[in-house]
Amino acid sequence: MSEINKNNSSPENGEYVGRYEKRPDNPAASSGNPRPLKPLKPLKKAGTTSSASQTEKPRVRKPAENAQVTKPARPAGQTVRRTDAPVGKKKKKSAAEKEAARQRAIKRKQEKRERRHNKITRGIAWVNVAAVGGLLAFGSVYMLFFKHETISQDENRYLAKFPEFTAESYFKGEYTEGIADYYDDTVPNRDTFKKIITNYITPLKGRKFGDDEVELHGIAFEKKDTQTTTAAVTTTSGTGTAVETTAAETTTTLPSAVDPAVDGEMANNILIANNRGIMIYGGAWGNEKEYAEYVNEYKEALPKVNVYSLVAPTACSFYTPENYKDLFESEKKDIDSIKRSLKNVTAVDAYTPLLAHKNEDIYSRTDHHWQPLGAYYAAEAFAEAAGVDFDPIDKYQKVTLYGFVGTLYGYTQSAALLNNPEKFIYYKPKNTLKVTQYDSYFQNPTEVELFLKPTTLDTSSYYMVFGSDERIAHVNNPSCKNGRNLVIFKDSYGNALLPVLANSFENIYMCDIRYFNINPVDFAKEVKCTDMLFAMCTYSAVGPNRDYIYNNLHY
């Protein structure tokens, strides 16, 4: 470093004493051309402050070129006049311009409403699609994977079974029809759904007439022409003696109604009167002649067998209020028509003895079946026609079950039936009987009791004490030696006949026409049948069940 720098620089006073400096590594300095250097800041002593910094004014930072300047807020209530606003009156719009502006505003509002409406509509549509799709998905899962019912306690019957696949049944459409019937008849929790429907929908269909608190469930009926009838009624005493009496002449006028279509059993057309359910009978309309023809074919195929037809009337023949009589067709007329159409077949008159005992408990008030006492009087008439012995009722053990509310309540959910339960009384033979049960193919024999245990039955299904329908029941009576073997083809009404006929025949084979899967002629020959009885109510004789009689014969 030069001499001047050595003598005049002082790091303590903070002043610069040299402007140039020669450095050995600086080419300019070594060549004699010193390069100017940047001034160095003076060093500050510890704990001291420069006098320049004490007197220096604070510098104000200028805003950037593109920076936004925030204007001070305007005092509240103070108005500021725009200096750039045009001075003078605004130009008035013409009427056409105003109308055009108004139309544009209306159009904008309409478009806005339409957009909002379309948006809501699309939303509702999606909700509907989701709801229906979810319902279908749930229903499919519910029907496919949940347990299906096999028996209806309310209706006292077995439900449809899944059909067995065969090529013939498939091409005839019977297989697919059977599948549809299976899923329709065996919905999981079927009885619960029926109660929900009848509790909230069926009451809307009920109609009351007059002042006698009669409630009609089902479709409406058309008024029939007023008619005057005179009928001869034959009553039968307990000893079987017939007494001829003449009924009084009566004239009946009924309210306007519509005749029901004859399409099978009309189980939902039920009249509730005097705490009794009465199914409305719509008439045979020629079907009774078909029934007679089918029974005649059995006689032709089995000429040596005594063939009988016992068509039992239902409660409507005896307990319909007079002012509602025209809602019903005459069961008696159709039963008489069947009798006239039978050939070499003995018609059993069950109507007359039942009419004679109508003041007794021969029909259930809450169920569509007759009571065992009614079946007893019908069986007595058959035994007389067949010429066999028949035990008086005091030779049976009487069993009484309480709190019976049957199928008619299940159909209607009527409080009048629910709140007025009845007794169910049946009669057990006191002697020893051998009972064997087979399947509907007359195979797999099993020894069983004549009656089911009532303790295993629901109060709505006491009638099932006689056993199920899907079987062939054989009753052998060792104490009877008359050489008579009876085959009964029946519906559920015939179940109650078996116990009271057990002492009148050596052997009885009871078969349900709806669940019989072998040829009846071959079966009759195999069991050495001497007597054959067709026992069923009018609904089966003139309804779809009659077709089973024909189909079984041509099996």
XYZ file of C-alpha atoms in Angstrom:
555
model
C 0.000 0.000 0.000
C 1.235 3.555 -0.790
C 2.705 5.804 1.807
C -0.205 8.208 1.869
C -2.608 5.454 2.759
C -0.442 4.321 5.511
C -0.157 7.776 7.103
C -3.612 9.306 6.569
C -6.152 6.459 6.873
C -7.661 5.860 10.184
C -10.300 3.239 10.846
C -11.379 5.129 13.911
C -12.558 8.491 12.481
C -14.568 6.890 9.703
C -13.148 9.072 6.905
C -11.707 8.039 3.577
C -8.055 9.064 3.195
C -7.270 7.407 -0.096
C -8.914 7.335 -3.520
C -6.697 4.889 -5.272
C -4.853 1.848 -4.323
C -2.266 -0.204 -6.062
C -2.543 -3.908 -5.648
C -0.001 -6.413 -6.727
C -2.645 -8.530 -8.410
C -4.241 -5.603 -10.252
C -2.865 -5.300 -13.774
C -3.968 -1.695 -14.045
C -2.116 -0.777 -10.903
C 1.019 -2.575 -11.930
C 1.007 -0.777 -15.233
C 0.836 2.581 -13.559
C -2.863 3.166 -14.410
C -4.691 2.877 -11.122
C -8.415 1.751 -11.342
C -10.928 3.675 -9.258
C -12.365 1.674 -6.443
C -15.785 1.851 -4.852
C -15.865 3.880 -1.694
C -15.959 1.898 1.458
C -18.475 2.569 4.192
C -16.966 3.832 7.399
C -16.836 1.567 10.356
C -19.049 2.452 13.284
C -17.761 2.329 16.773
C -19.656 0.108 19.185
C -22.335 2.014 21.105
C -22.111 5.199 18.952
C -24.524 6.732 16.401
C -23.599 8.693 13.336
C -24.525 12.352 13.375
C -25.699 12.122 9.778
C -28.154 9.395 10.643
C -29.595 11.535 13.441
C -30.317 14.513 11.163
C -31.367 12.494 8.066
C -35.049 12.893 7.053
C -37.132 9.735 6.545
C -37.527 8.819 2.922
C -41.052 8.431 1.528
C -41.564 5.391 -0.701
C -43.092 6.275 -3.999
C -45.822 3.964 -5.250
C -45.146 1.679 -8.148
C -46.101 2.748 -11.571
C -49.096 0.313 -11.879
C -50.030 0.250 -8.231
C -53.629 1.054 -7.289
C -54.096 4.009 -5.041
C -56.726 3.562 -2.318
C -58.978 6.569 -2.057
C -60.000 7.768 1.338
C -63.471 6.734 2.443
C -66.273 9.202 1.827
C -67.965 10.496 4.962
C -71.427 9.038 5.564
C -74.288 11.044 4.082
C -72.053 13.120 1.806
C -72.844 13.075 -1.899
C -70.225 13.589 -4.551
C -71.109 15.004 -7.890
C -69.480 13.445 -10.870
C -67.562 16.073 -12.776
C -67.567 13.977 -15.920
C -71.382 13.513 -15.969
C -73.188 15.310 -18.771
C -75.047 18.368 -17.667
C -78.688 18.678 -18.663
C -81.847 16.490 -18.920
C -81.685 12.776 -19.860
C -83.066 11.772 -23.217
C -86.540 10.240 -22.917
C -87.189 6.775 -24.409
C -89.914 6.349 -26.939
C -92.997 4.189 -26.266
C -91.734 1.557 -28.693
C -88.398 1.364 -26.905
C -90.135 1.051 -23.537
C -92.409 -1.716 -24.885
C -89.437 -3.549 -26.385
C -87.583 -3.300 -23.077
C -90.643 -4.563 -21.234
C -91.009 -7.531 -23.612
C -87.327 -8.359 -23.206
C -87.723 -8.321 -19.434
C -90.806 -10.551 -19.648
C -88.972 -12.948 -21.942
C -86.004 -13.109 -19.576
C -88.347 -13.912 -16.673
C -90.124 -16.597 -18.683
C -86.840 -18.173 -19.712
C -85.707 -18.098 -16.122
C -88.931 -19.741 -14.968
C -88.662 -22.366 -17.702
C -85.073 -23.140 -16.756
C -86.097 -23.466 -13.124
C -89.134 -25.609 -14.044
C -87.065 -27.866 -16.313
C -84.464 -28.249 -13.614
C -87.103 -29.245 -11.059
C -88.791 -31.588 -13.546
C -85.516 -33.318 -14.349
C -84.798 -33.648 -10.661
C -88.206 -35.210 -9.991
C -87.770 -37.533 -12.966
C -84.428 -38.746 -11.646
C -85.919 -39.243 -8.200
C -88.776 -41.277 -9.730
C -86.371 -43.383 -11.760
C -84.235 -44.007 -8.695
C -87.266 -44.819 -6.543
C -88.822 -47.206 -9.085
C -85.473 -48.809 -9.819
C -84.772 -49.233 -6.126
C -88.229 -50.668 -5.540
C -87.839 -53.151 -8.398
C -84.391 -54.141 -7.196
C -85.618 -54.610 -3.642
C -88.662 -56.550 -4.828
C -86.522 -58.834 -6.963
C -84.137 -59.536 -4.114
C -87.046 -59.979 -1.712
C -88.867 -62.444 -3.970
C -85.774 -64.424 -4.953
C -83.853 -64.741 -1.704
C -86.359 -64.469 1.158
C -88.184 -67.516 2.449
C -91.464 -68.222 0.664
C -94.598 -69.223 2.548
C -95.912 -72.782 2.189
C -99.172 -72.485 4.095
C -101.656 -69.701 4.783
C -102.997 -69.765 8.320
C -105.622 -67.125 7.547
C -106.922 -68.962 4.478
C -106.461 -72.409 5.998
C -104.778 -73.912 2.933
C -101.451 -74.923 1.438
C -99.973 -72.490 -1.040
C -98.760 -73.173 -4.573
C -95.585 -75.174 -5.130
C -92.796 -74.486 -7.601
C -93.600 -76.494 -10.758
C -91.507 -79.412 -11.930
C -89.879 -78.813 -15.285
C -90.753 -81.020 -18.232
C -90.431 -80.322 -21.929
C -94.142 -80.934 -22.432
C -95.218 -78.542 -19.670
C -92.780 -75.913 -20.942
C -94.046 -75.915 -24.519
C -97.664 -75.929 -23.344
C -96.959 -72.888 -21.190
C -97.907 -74.736 -18.018
C -94.407 -74.500 -16.552
C -94.122 -70.720 -16.862
C -97.689 -70.316 -15.692
C -96.859 -72.450 -12.668
C -93.854 -70.258 -11.863
C -96.046 -67.150 -12.025
C -98.621 -68.785 -9.761
C -95.886 -69.839 -7.329
C -94.435 -66.348 -6.915
C -97.895 -64.793 -6.811
C -99.202 -67.180 -4.166
C -96.119 -67.531 -1.934
C -94.968 -63.968 -1.330
C -92.753 -63.841 1.788
C -94.759 -62.581 4.782
C -97.869 -63.027 2.670
C -100.371 -62.839 5.512
C -98.766 -59.646 6.831
C -99.065 -57.955 3.444
C -102.672 -59.089 3.157
C -103.484 -57.551 6.511
C -101.868 -54.268 5.504
C -103.874 -54.214 2.278
C -107.131 -55.123 3.926
C -106.604 -52.650 6.774
C -105.965 -49.652 4.531
C -107.450 -50.501 1.114
C -110.318 -52.933 1.572
C -112.213 -50.613 3.985
C -112.343 -48.056 1.167
C -114.287 -50.579 -0.913
C -116.758 -51.465 1.816
C -120.249 -50.033 1.441
C -123.008 -49.938 4.006
C -126.673 -50.239 3.112
C -129.724 -49.357 5.147
C -129.870 -48.986 8.903
C -128.963 -52.545 9.857
C -125.192 -51.974 9.696
C -124.627 -54.448 6.912
C -121.214 -54.067 5.324
C -120.492 -55.376 1.851
C -116.897 -56.174 0.817
C -116.102 -56.570 -2.865
C -117.530 -55.292 -6.127
C -120.910 -53.644 -6.489
C -123.971 -55.411 -7.797
C -126.776 -54.461 -10.112
C -130.360 -54.528 -9.024
C -132.296 -57.573 -10.212
C -135.911 -57.676 -11.154
C -138.330 -58.078 -8.276
C -139.609 -61.618 -8.216
C -142.183 -63.592 -6.301
C -141.382 -67.190 -5.429
C -143.226 -70.028 -3.803
C -141.004 -72.923 -2.815
C -141.792 -76.267 -1.293
C -139.302 -77.146 1.482
C -138.829 -80.693 2.672
C -137.416 -80.959 6.179
C -135.876 -84.078 7.596
C -136.228 -85.012 11.237
C -133.451 -86.560 13.251
C -134.798 -90.029 12.441
C -134.673 -89.382 8.708
C -138.457 -88.999 8.226
C -139.340 -86.457 5.546
C -142.060 -83.930 6.282
C -143.527 -81.800 3.452
C -144.146 -78.143 4.253
C -144.954 -75.115 2.105
C -143.130 -71.828 2.486
C -144.994 -68.532 2.567
C -145.094 -66.388 -0.536
C -142.541 -63.598 -0.319
C -141.767 -60.535 -2.403
C -138.240 -59.130 -2.342
C -137.173 -55.651 -3.484
C -133.421 -54.937 -3.381
C -131.244 -51.840 -3.996
C -129.522 -51.219 -7.302
C -126.587 -53.580 -7.843
C -124.429 -55.176 -10.531
C -124.367 -58.911 -11.075
C -120.825 -60.268 -10.590
C -119.035 -62.029 -13.421
C -118.921 -65.794 -12.972
C -115.169 -66.347 -12.887
C -114.473 -68.992 -10.287
C -114.703 -68.630 -6.541
C -115.538 -65.069 -5.445
C -113.872 -65.206 -2.064
C -113.557 -61.438 -1.754
C -117.266 -60.757 -2.190
C -118.291 -61.136 1.425
C -121.300 -59.729 3.195
C -120.891 -58.976 6.891
C -124.218 -59.098 8.749
C -125.130 -59.979 12.303
C -121.482 -60.733 13.154
C -121.388 -63.314 10.366
C -119.423 -63.374 7.135
C -121.342 -64.599 4.081
C -119.646 -65.233 0.758
C -121.714 -64.010 -2.167
C -122.665 -66.818 -4.546
C -122.746 -65.689 -8.172
C -124.419 -68.731 -9.701
C -123.339 -71.578 -11.975
C -124.599 -70.287 -15.312
C -124.339 -73.729 -16.937
C -121.165 -74.872 -15.198
C -123.197 -77.168 -12.965
C -123.999 -79.306 -16.027
C -120.302 -79.707 -16.783
C -119.742 -80.921 -13.231
C -122.513 -83.507 -13.685
C -121.021 -84.659 -17.005
C -117.610 -85.174 -15.417
C -119.085 -87.240 -12.578
C -121.102 -89.233 -15.103
C -117.845 -90.205 -16.834
C -116.617 -91.818 -13.600
C -119.765 -93.894 -13.436
C -119.311 -94.950 -17.055
C -115.714 -95.985 -16.334
C -116.734 -97.832 -13.119
C -120.170 -99.314 -13.827
C -120.072 -101.667 -10.821
C -119.254 -98.890 -8.336
C -121.971 -96.909 -6.569
C -121.267 -93.264 -7.415
C -122.753 -90.409 -5.371
C -122.705 -86.638 -5.641
C -123.026 -84.471 -2.528
C -122.857 -80.777 -3.366
C -123.000 -78.841 -0.113
C -124.608 -75.409 -0.006
C -122.797 -72.626 1.837
C -123.990 -70.265 4.560
C -125.537 -67.846 2.058
C -128.403 -70.320 1.478
C -129.507 -70.015 5.092
C -128.258 -66.791 6.682
C -128.521 -64.025 4.074
C -130.670 -61.092 5.315
C -133.913 -60.916 3.400
C -133.297 -57.422 2.097
C -130.008 -58.550 0.547
C -131.233 -61.795 -0.948
C -131.032 -60.501 -4.510
C -127.280 -60.044 -4.194
C -127.038 -63.827 -4.393
C -127.889 -66.457 -6.960
C -129.712 -69.548 -5.747
C -127.495 -72.425 -4.711
C -130.568 -74.614 -4.364
C -131.468 -74.016 -8.021
C -127.983 -75.046 -9.209
C -127.900 -78.104 -6.925
C -131.245 -79.224 -8.343
C -129.916 -78.666 -11.870
C -126.959 -80.931 -11.064
C -129.325 -83.604 -9.819
C -131.301 -83.515 -13.080
C -128.097 -83.797 -15.150
C -126.668 -86.845 -13.344
C -126.965 -90.237 -15.060
C -126.856 -93.391 -12.947
C -125.299 -91.310 -10.199
C -127.120 -90.866 -6.879
C -127.571 -87.254 -5.816
C -127.359 -86.753 -2.053
C -129.633 -84.013 -0.747
C -127.634 -82.134 1.872
C -129.649 -78.924 1.496
C -132.809 -80.185 3.187
C -131.314 -81.505 6.457
C -129.111 -78.433 6.780
C -132.120 -76.175 6.349
C -133.943 -78.141 9.024
C -131.093 -77.490 11.476
C -130.242 -73.927 10.479
C -130.842 -72.638 14.012
C -127.963 -74.811 15.221
C -124.271 -74.054 14.724
C -123.959 -75.832 11.380
C -121.858 -73.111 9.675
C -119.017 -70.996 10.992
C -119.675 -67.282 11.314
C -116.039 -66.311 10.779
C -114.951 -69.049 8.366
C -116.099 -70.112 4.885
C -116.443 -73.775 5.921
C -119.303 -75.472 7.624
C -119.003 -76.552 11.239
C -118.480 -80.279 11.912
C -122.101 -80.424 13.075
C -123.254 -79.362 9.601
C -120.992 -82.002 8.072
C -122.545 -84.560 10.428
C -126.075 -83.885 9.114
C -124.850 -84.060 5.503
C -123.034 -87.332 6.234
C -126.216 -88.713 7.747
C -128.062 -87.970 4.504
C -125.336 -89.724 2.520
C -125.354 -92.781 4.795
C -129.093 -93.039 4.290
C -128.690 -92.827 0.503
C -125.884 -95.441 0.578
C -127.823 -97.753 2.872
C -125.168 -98.061 5.589
C -125.379 -97.702 9.349
C -124.739 -94.300 10.875
C -123.964 -93.614 14.525
C -125.986 -91.066 16.476
C -124.028 -88.037 17.557
C -124.046 -88.952 21.246
C -121.712 -91.880 20.472
C -118.910 -89.457 19.627
C -116.583 -87.594 21.950
C -117.373 -83.872 21.737
C -114.334 -81.560 21.644
C -114.755 -77.792 21.983
C -112.138 -75.231 20.942
C -112.618 -71.582 21.887
C -111.655 -68.300 20.269
C -112.047 -69.428 16.662
C -111.742 -66.595 14.093
C -111.413 -68.120 10.648
C -110.770 -67.324 7.018
C -113.517 -64.744 6.518
C -111.758 -62.442 8.933
C -108.554 -63.064 6.991
C -110.328 -61.952 3.811
C -112.094 -58.887 5.243
C -110.259 -57.880 8.440
C -113.714 -57.014 9.758
C -113.788 -55.857 13.371
C -117.251 -57.399 13.704
C -115.747 -60.845 13.147
C -112.564 -60.266 15.106
C -114.445 -59.022 18.164
C -116.941 -61.906 18.090
C -114.967 -65.174 18.006
C -116.862 -68.463 18.044
C -116.516 -72.000 19.300
C -115.278 -74.767 17.048
C -116.791 -78.117 18.012
C -115.865 -81.421 16.423
C -116.658 -85.063 17.161
C -114.178 -87.910 17.667
C -115.067 -91.593 17.242
C -114.564 -93.496 20.467
C -113.587 -96.792 18.865
C -110.142 -97.726 17.571
C -109.366 -96.827 13.982
C -106.241 -97.388 11.903
C -105.272 -94.324 9.895
C -102.613 -94.401 7.190
C -101.503 -91.379 5.250
C -100.043 -91.477 1.705
C -98.716 -88.809 -0.587
C -100.735 -87.677 -3.606
C -99.203 -90.526 -5.684
C -100.476 -93.139 -3.186
C -96.932 -93.829 -2.003
C -94.898 -93.468 1.201
C -97.446 -94.762 3.733
C -97.242 -93.406 7.268
C -99.443 -94.231 10.245
C -100.966 -91.072 11.734
C -103.727 -89.975 14.076
C -107.196 -89.242 12.761
C -106.968 -85.663 14.049
C -104.153 -83.193 14.411
C -103.431 -81.885 17.884
C -105.359 -78.620 18.382
C -102.525 -77.205 20.471
C -100.343 -77.132 17.351
C -102.887 -75.050 15.425
C -103.462 -71.325 15.316
C -106.918 -70.120 16.392
C -107.582 -69.134 12.775
C -106.942 -72.664 11.472
C -108.932 -74.955 13.765
C -110.644 -76.468 10.729
C -107.297 -78.035 9.840
C -107.699 -80.350 12.797
C -108.951 -82.854 10.197
C -105.581 -82.849 8.458
C -104.117 -81.393 5.301
C -105.469 -81.660 1.768
C -102.264 -82.738 0.006
C -102.527 -86.387 0.933
C -104.534 -89.565 0.561
C -105.897 -90.656 3.942
C -106.938 -94.271 4.519
C -109.123 -95.121 7.528
C -109.618 -98.790 8.340
C -112.307 -99.782 10.836
C -111.683 -103.303 12.174
C -115.098 -103.394 13.877
C -117.030 -102.768 10.632
C -117.525 -105.861 8.481
C -119.998 -104.777 5.789
C -117.570 -105.217 2.879
C -118.007 -101.593 1.764
C -114.981 -99.570 0.696
C -115.592 -95.866 0.129
C -113.481 -93.486 -1.945
C -114.184 -89.781 -1.343
C -113.146 -87.195 -3.900
C -113.561 -83.881 -2.161
C -112.539 -80.290 -1.550
C -111.874 -78.938 1.950
C -115.558 -79.317 2.871
C -115.165 -83.085 2.631
C -112.496 -83.203 5.365
C -115.143 -82.972 8.077
C -117.061 -85.984 6.674
C -114.325 -88.539 7.295
C -114.588 -88.890 11.117
C -118.397 -89.245 11.160
C -118.414 -91.812 8.322
C -115.585 -93.902 9.760
C -117.994 -96.353 11.437
C -120.146 -96.793 8.325
C -117.535 -98.407 6.031
C -114.752 -100.935 6.422
C -112.311 -98.718 4.550
C -112.435 -95.090 3.532
C -109.939 -93.434 1.176
C -110.184 -89.665 1.232
C -108.600 -87.865 -1.751
C -108.592 -84.178 -2.612
C -109.439 -83.547 -6.275
C -106.887 -80.688 -6.345
C -103.957 -82.823 -5.176
C -104.548 -86.229 -6.763
C -101.793 -87.344 -9.115
C -102.829 -90.827 -10.247
C -105.608 -92.166 -12.423
C -108.781 -92.409 -10.302
C -110.166 -95.442 -12.138
C -106.973 -97.438 -11.597
C -106.896 -96.276 -8.000
C -110.505 -97.345 -7.392
C -109.781 -100.787 -8.771
C -106.615 -101.116 -6.677
C -108.390 -100.370 -3.373
C -111.462 -102.455 -4.367
C -113.787 -99.486 -4.232
C -117.493 -100.288 -3.848
C -118.735 -96.737 -3.302
C -117.441 -93.409 -4.617
C -118.568 -90.075 -3.221
C -117.950 -86.656 -4.749
C -118.303 -84.255 -1.816
C -117.661 -80.529 -2.216
C -119.319 -77.152 -1.816
C -121.108 -75.328 -4.614
C -118.117 -73.052 -5.270
C -115.957 -76.061 -6.218
C -118.685 -77.855 -8.146
C -119.443 -74.908 -10.435
C -116.083 -73.104 -10.218
C -112.618 -73.899 -11.589
C -112.113 -76.814 -9.190
C -114.560 -78.892 -11.216
C -111.907 -79.128 -13.940
C -109.755 -81.240 -11.631
C -112.448 -83.915 -11.732
C -112.140 -84.136 -15.520
C -108.345 -83.757 -15.630
C -107.780 -86.465 -13.030
C -109.872 -88.923 -15.032
C -107.865 -88.219 -18.188
C -104.515 -88.223 -16.389
